[in-house]
mmCIF file of C-alpha atoms in Angstrom:
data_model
loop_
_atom_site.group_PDB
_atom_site.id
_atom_site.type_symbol
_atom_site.label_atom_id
_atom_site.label_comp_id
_atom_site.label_asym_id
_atom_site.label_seq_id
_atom_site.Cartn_x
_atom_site.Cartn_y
_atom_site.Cartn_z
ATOM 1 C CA UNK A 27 -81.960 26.038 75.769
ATOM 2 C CA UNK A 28 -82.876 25.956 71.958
ATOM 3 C CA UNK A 29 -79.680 27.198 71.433
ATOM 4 C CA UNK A 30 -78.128 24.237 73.197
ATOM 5 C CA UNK A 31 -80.341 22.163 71.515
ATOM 6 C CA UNK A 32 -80.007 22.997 67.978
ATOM 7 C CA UNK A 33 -75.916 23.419 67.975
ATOM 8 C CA UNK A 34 -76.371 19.499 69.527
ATOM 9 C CA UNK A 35 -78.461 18.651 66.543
ATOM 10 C CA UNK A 36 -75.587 20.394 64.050
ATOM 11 C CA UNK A 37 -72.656 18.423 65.593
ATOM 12 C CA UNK A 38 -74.106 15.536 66.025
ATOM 13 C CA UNK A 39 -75.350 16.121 62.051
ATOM 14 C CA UNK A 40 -72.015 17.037 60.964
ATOM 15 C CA UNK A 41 -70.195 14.114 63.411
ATOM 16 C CA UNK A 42 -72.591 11.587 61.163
ATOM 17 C CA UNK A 43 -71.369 13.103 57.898
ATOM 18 C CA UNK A 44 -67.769 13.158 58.717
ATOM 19 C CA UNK A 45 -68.310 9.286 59.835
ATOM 20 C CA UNK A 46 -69.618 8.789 56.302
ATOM 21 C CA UNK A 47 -66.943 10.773 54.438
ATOM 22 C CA UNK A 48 -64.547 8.556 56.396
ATOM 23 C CA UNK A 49 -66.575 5.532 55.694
ATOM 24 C CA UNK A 50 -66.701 6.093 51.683
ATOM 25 C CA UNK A 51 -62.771 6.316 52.202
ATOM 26 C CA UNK A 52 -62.414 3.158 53.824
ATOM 27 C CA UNK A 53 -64.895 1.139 52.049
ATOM 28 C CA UNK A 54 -64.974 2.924 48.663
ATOM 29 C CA UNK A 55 -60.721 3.059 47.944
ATOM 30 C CA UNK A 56 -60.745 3.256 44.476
ATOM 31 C CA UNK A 57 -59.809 5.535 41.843
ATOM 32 C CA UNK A 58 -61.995 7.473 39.449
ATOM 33 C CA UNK A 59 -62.465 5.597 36.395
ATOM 34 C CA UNK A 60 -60.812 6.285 33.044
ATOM 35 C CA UNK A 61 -62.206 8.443 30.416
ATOM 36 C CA UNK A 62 -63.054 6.958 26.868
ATOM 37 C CA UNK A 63 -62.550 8.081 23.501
ATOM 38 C CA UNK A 64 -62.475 6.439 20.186
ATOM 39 C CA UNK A 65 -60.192 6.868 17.979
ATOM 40 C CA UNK A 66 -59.356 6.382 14.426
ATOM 41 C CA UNK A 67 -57.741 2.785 15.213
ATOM 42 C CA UNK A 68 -59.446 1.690 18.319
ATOM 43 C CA UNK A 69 -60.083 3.838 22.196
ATOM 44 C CA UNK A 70 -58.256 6.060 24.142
ATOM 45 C CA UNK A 71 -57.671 5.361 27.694
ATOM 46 C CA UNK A 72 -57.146 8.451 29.689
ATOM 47 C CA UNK A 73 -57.050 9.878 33.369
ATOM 48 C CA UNK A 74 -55.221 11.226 35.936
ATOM 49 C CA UNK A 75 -52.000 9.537 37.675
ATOM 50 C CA UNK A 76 -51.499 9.718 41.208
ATOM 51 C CA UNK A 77 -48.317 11.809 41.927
ATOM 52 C CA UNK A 78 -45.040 11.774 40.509
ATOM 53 C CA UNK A 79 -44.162 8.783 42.523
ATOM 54 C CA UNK A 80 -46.477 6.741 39.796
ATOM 55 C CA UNK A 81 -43.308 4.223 38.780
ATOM 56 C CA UNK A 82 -46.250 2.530 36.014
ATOM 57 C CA UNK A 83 -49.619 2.331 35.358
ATOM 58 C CA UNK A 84 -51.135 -0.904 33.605
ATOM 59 C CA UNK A 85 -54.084 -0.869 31.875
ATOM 60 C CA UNK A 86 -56.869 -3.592 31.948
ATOM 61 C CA UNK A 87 -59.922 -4.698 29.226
ATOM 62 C CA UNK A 88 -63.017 -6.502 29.659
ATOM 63 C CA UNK A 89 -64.683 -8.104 27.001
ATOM 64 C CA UNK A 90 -68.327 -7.934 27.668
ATOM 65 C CA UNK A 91 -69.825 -8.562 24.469
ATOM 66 C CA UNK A 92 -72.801 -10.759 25.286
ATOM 67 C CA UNK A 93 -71.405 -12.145 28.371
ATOM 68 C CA UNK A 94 -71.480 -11.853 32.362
ATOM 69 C CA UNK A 95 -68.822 -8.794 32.977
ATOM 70 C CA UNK A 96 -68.347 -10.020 36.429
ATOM 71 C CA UNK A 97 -67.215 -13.766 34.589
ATOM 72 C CA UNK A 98 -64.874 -12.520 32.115
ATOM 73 C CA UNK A 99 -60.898 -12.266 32.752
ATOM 74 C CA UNK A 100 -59.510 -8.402 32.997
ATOM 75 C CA UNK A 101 -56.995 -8.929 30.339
ATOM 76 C CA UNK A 102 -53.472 -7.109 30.859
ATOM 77 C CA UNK A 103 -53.227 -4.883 27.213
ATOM 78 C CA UNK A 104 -50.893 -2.389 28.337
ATOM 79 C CA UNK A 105 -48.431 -0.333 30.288
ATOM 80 C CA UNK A 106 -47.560 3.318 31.170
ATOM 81 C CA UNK A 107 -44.257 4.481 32.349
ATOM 82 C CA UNK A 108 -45.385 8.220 33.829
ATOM 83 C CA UNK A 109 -41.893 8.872 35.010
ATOM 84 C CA UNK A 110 -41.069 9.932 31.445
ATOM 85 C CA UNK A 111 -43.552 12.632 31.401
ATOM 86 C CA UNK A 112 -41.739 16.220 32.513
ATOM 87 C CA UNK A 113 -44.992 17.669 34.768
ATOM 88 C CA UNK A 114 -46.602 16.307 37.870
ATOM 89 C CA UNK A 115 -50.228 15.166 38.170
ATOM 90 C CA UNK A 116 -50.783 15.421 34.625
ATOM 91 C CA UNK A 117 -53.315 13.218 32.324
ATOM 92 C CA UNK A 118 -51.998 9.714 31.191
ATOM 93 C CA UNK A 119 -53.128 8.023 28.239
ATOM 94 C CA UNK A 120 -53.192 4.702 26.446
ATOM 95 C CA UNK A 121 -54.619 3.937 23.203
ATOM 96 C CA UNK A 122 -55.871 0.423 22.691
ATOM 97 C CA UNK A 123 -55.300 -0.455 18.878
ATOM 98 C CA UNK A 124 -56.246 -4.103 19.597
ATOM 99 C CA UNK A 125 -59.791 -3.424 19.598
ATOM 100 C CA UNK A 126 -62.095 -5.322 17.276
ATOM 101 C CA UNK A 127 -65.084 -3.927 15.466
ATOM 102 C CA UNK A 128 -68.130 -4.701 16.934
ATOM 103 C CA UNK A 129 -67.584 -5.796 20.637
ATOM 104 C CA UNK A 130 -68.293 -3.796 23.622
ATOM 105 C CA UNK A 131 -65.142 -3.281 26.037
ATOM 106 C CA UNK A 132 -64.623 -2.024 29.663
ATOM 107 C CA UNK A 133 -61.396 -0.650 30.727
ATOM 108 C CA UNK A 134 -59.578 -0.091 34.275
ATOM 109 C CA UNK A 135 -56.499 1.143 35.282
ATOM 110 C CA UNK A 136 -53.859 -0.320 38.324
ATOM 111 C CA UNK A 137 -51.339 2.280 39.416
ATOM 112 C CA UNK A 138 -47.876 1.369 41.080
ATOM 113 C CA UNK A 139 -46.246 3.710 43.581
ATOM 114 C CA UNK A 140 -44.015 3.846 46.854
ATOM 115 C CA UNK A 141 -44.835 0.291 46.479
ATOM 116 C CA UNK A 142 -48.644 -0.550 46.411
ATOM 117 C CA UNK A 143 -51.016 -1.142 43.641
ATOM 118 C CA UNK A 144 -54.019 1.357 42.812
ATOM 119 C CA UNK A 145 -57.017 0.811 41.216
ATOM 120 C CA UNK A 146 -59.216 2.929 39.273
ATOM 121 C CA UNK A 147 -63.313 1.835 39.107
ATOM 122 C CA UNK A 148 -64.128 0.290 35.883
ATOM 123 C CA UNK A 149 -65.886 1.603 32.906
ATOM 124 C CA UNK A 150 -69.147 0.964 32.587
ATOM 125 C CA UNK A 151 -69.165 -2.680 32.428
ATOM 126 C CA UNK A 152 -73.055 -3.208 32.287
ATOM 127 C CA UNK A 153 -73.308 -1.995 28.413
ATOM 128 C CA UNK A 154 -69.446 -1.756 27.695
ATOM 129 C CA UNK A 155 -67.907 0.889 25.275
ATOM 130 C CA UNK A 156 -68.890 -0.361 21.547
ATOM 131 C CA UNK A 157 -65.957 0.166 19.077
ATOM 132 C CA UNK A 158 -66.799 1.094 15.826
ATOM 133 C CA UNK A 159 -63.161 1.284 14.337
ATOM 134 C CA UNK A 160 -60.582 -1.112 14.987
ATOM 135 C CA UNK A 161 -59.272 -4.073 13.838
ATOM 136 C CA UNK A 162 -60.945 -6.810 12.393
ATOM 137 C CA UNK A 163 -64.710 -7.924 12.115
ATOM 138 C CA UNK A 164 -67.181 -9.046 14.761
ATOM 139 C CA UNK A 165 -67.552 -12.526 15.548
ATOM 140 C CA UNK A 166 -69.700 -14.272 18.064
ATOM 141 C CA UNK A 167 -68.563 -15.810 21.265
ATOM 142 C CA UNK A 168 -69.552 -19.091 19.829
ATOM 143 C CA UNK A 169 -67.805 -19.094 17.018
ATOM 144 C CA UNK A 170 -64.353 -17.997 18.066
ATOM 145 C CA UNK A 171 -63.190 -16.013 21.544
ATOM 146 C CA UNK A 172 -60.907 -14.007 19.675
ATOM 147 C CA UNK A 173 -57.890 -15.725 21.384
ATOM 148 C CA UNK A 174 -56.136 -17.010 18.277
ATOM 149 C CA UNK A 175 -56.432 -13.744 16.393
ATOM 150 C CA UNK A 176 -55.270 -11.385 18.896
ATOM 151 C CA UNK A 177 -52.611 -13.665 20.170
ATOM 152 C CA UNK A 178 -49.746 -16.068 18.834
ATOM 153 C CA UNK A 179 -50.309 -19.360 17.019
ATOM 154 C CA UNK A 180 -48.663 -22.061 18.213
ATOM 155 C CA UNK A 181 -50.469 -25.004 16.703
ATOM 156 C CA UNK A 182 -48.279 -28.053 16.029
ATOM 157 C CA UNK A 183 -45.672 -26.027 17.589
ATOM 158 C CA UNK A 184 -43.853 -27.914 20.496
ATOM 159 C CA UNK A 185 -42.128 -26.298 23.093
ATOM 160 C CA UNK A 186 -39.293 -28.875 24.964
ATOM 161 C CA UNK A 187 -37.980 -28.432 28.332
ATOM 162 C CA UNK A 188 -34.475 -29.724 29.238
ATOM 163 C CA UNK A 189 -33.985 -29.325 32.903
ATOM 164 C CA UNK A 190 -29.844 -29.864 32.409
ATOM 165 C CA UNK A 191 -29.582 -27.396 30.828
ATOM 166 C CA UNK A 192 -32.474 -25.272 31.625
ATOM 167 C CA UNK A 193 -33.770 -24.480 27.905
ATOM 168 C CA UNK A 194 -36.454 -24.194 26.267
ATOM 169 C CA UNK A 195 -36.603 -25.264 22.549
ATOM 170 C CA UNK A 196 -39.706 -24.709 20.432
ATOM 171 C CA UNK A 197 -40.338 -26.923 17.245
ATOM 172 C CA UNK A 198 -41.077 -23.826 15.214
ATOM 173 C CA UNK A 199 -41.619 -19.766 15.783
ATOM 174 C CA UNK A 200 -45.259 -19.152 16.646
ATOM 175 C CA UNK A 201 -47.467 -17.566 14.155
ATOM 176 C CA UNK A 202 -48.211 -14.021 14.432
ATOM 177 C CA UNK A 203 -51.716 -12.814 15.674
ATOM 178 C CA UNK A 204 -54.102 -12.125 11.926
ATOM 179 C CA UNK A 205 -56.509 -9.198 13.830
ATOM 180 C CA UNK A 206 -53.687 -6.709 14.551
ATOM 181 C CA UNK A 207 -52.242 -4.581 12.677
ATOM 182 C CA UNK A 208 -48.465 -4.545 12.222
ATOM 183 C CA UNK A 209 -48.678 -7.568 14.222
ATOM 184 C CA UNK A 210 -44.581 -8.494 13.076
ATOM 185 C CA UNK A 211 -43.522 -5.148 14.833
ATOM 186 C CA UNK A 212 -44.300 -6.762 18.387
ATOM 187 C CA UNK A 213 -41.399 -8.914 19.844
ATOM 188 C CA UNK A 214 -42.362 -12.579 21.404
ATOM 189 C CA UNK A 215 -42.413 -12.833 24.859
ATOM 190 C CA UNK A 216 -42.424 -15.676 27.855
ATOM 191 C CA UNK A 217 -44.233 -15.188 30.751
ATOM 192 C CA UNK A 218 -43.181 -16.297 33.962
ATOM 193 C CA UNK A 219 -44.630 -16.593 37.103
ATOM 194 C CA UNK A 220 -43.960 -17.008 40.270
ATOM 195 C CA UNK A 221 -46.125 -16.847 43.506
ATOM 196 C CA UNK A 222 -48.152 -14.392 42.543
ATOM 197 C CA UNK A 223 -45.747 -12.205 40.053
ATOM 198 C CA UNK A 224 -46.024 -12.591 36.513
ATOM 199 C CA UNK A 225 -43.140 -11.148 34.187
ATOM 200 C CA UNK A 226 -42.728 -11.466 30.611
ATOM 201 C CA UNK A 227 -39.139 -11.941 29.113
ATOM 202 C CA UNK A 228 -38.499 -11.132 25.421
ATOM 203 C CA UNK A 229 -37.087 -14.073 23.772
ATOM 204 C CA UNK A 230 -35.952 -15.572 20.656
ATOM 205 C CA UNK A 231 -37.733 -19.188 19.124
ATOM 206 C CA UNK A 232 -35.004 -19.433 16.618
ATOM 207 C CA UNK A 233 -32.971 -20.982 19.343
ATOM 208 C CA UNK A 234 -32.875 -22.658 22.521
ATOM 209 C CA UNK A 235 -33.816 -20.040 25.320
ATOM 210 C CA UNK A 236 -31.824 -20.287 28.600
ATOM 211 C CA UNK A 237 -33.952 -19.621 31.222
ATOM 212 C CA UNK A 238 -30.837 -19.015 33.297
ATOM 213 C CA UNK A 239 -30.103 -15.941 30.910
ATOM 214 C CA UNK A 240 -33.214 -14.280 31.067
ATOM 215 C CA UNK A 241 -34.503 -14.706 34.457
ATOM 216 C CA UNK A 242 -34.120 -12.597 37.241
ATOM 217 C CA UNK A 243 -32.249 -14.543 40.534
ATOM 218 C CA UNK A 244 -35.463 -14.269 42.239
ATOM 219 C CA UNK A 245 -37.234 -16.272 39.723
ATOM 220 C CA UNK A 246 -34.708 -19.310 40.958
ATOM 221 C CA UNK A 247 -34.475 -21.927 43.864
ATOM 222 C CA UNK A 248 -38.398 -21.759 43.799
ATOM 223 C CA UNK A 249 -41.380 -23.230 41.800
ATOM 224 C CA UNK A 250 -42.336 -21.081 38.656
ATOM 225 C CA UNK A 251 -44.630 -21.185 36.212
ATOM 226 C CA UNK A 252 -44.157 -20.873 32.287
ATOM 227 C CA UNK A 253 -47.709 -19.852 31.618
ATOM 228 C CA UNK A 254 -47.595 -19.143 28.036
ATOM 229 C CA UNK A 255 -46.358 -16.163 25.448
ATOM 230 C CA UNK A 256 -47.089 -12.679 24.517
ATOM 231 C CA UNK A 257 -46.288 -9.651 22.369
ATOM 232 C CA UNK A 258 -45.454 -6.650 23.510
ATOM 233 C CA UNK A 259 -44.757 -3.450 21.365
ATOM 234 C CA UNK A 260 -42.823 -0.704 22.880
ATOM 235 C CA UNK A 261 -43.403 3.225 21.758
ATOM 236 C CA UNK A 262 -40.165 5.504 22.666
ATOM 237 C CA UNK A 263 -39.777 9.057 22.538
ATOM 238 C CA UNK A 264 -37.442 10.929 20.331
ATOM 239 C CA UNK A 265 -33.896 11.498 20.683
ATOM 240 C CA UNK A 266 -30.735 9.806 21.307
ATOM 241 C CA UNK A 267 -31.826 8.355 24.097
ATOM 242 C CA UNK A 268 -35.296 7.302 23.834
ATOM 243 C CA UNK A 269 -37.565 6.543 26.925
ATOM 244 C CA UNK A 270 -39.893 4.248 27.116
ATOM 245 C CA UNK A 271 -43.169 5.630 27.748
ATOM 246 C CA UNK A 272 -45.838 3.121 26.536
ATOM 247 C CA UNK A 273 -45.885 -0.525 25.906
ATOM 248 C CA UNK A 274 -49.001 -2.632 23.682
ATOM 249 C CA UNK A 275 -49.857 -6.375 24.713
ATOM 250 C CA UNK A 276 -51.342 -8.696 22.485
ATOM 251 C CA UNK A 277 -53.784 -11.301 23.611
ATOM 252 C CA UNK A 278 -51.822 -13.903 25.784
ATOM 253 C CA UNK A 279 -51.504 -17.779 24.247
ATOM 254 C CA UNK A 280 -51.022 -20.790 26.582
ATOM 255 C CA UNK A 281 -48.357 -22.816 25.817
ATOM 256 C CA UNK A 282 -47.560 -26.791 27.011
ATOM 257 C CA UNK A 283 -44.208 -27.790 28.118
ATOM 258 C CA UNK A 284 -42.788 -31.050 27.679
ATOM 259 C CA UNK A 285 -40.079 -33.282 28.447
ATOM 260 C CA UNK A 286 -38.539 -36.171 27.195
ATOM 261 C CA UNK A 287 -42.428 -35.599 25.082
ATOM 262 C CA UNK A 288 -44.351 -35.917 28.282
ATOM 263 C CA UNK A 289 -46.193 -33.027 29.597
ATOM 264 C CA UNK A 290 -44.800 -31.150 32.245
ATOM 265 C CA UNK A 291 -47.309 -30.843 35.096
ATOM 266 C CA UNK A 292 -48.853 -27.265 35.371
ATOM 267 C CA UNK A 293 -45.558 -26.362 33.383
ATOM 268 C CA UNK A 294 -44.033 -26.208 36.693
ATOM 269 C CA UNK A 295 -40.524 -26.069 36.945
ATOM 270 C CA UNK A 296 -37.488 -25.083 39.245
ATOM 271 C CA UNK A 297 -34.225 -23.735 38.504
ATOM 272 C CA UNK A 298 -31.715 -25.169 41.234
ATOM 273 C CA UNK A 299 -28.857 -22.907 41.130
ATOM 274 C CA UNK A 300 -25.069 -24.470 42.404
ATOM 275 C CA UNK A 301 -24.243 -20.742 43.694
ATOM 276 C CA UNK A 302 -25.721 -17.596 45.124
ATOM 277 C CA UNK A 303 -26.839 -15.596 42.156
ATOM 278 C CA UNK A 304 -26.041 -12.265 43.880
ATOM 279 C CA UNK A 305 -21.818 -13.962 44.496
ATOM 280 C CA UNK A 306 -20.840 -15.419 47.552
ATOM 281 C CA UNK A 307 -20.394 -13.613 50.771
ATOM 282 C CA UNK A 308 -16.673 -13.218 51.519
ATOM 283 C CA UNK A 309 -16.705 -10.176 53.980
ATOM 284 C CA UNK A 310 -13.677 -10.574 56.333
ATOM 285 C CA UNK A 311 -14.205 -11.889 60.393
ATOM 286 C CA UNK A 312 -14.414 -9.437 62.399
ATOM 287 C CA UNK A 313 -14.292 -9.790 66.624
#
């Protein structure tokens, strides 16, 4: 009978801790958090990728210098392309060389594969990782966000929508970001988005940019937005055929579209396309 009644009290124990496991699966999905490191020109991002399936891995910052981490925007600074690496399972890393002297910085990491997004936890967000090297001095929130030195200038600089043609023409090149280093080695980008996909398109402000040229047909025959520019720096390996294995953001700058020099609304626009943009269907009738 005490027999019975212990082996009762163990299943019914271990029932309640398998319940739990399965509970801190279901309500607790994410990720182990990255590991930090600084190094000689900012922090190293590092942990371990999913599977070989990874197809990217992007990596986020928080600037919590003084400030509500919950209230501040994850900011997009880089991307991972695992697929070039030759083993399975092994340790990614990214090393942020945006960092600026003096602020404190949480960092997460979203993993895409067979389709779905992953997310890591973040970093400790409560005190934030200080960096000590880096780019750049400290400087309150107050006095300046950071936004204009770790992203494009475009003061003065117009950017003019022609919906005949589909172009974009800016009034002058934007000015390149002062708080990174090598900042003329990153190529301008637009970002798009649509729904809820963003993309960024490398583009020229020399000359009018087609849209039409540089979008993907899924980006037409629907409302997008042009929500601003960014840099992007891409690392390649070796050889006569490099691959790319990491890419570097800079800070992201809002930019206002105008026609006819009215604001467009939002920046909203549409591309109406006269044709399919994958060709026509002409597959022959058959009964």
């Amino acid at each position: 009978m005490k027999k019975t009644g212990l082996s009762g009290i163990l299943l019914f124990f271990i029932a309640c801790l398998t319940l739990s496991c399965n509970l801190n699966i279901k309500t607790d999905p994410r990720l182990n958090r990255p590991d930090l490191k600084e190094s000689a020109s900012g922090v190293i991002i590092s942990a371990k990728y999913v599977n070989s399936k990874t197809e990217y891995i992007n990596i986020f910052r928080l600037d919590v210098t003084g400030s509500d981490p919950d209230e501040a925007d994850a900011q997009n600074i880089g991307i991972i392309f695992p697929a070039a690496f030759d083993k399975e399972n092994q340790t990614y890393s990214f090393e942020d060389l945006n960092a600026v002297v003096g602020r404190k910085y949480a960092y997460a990491a979203r993993l895409f594969a067979e389709g779905e997004y992953f997310l890591t936890n973040w970093t400790d967000k409560k005190d934030g990782f200080e960096i000590t090297t880096g780019h750049g001095a400290a400087v309150s929130d107050s006095d300046n966000p950071l936004d204009s030195e770790l992203g494009f200038d475009v003061s003065g600089i117009t950017f003019e929508y022609d919906e005949d043609s589909n172009t974009i023409t800016a009034s002058s090149s934007p000015v390149n970001p002062t708080k990174i280093s090598n900042a003329s080695s990153y190529e301008t980008c637009l970002l798009v988005k649509k729904a809820d996909k963003t993309q960024l398109f490398p583009v020229k402000f020399n000359a009018p940019i087609s849209l039409t040229n540089i979008l993907p047909t899924d980006f037409f025959d629907c409302d997008i937005f042009i929500t601003g520019i960014i840099g992007q720096k891409i690392k390649k390996t070796s050889g006569t055929d490099p691959i790319i294995q990491e890419c570097s953001f800079t800070q992201p700058t809002a930019i206002t579209l105008t026609t006819g020099g009215s604001s467009v609304t939002d920046n909203k626009i549409k591309i109406i396309t006269s044709t399919a943009g994958n060709g026509l269907d002409y597959t022959p009738y058959k009964q």
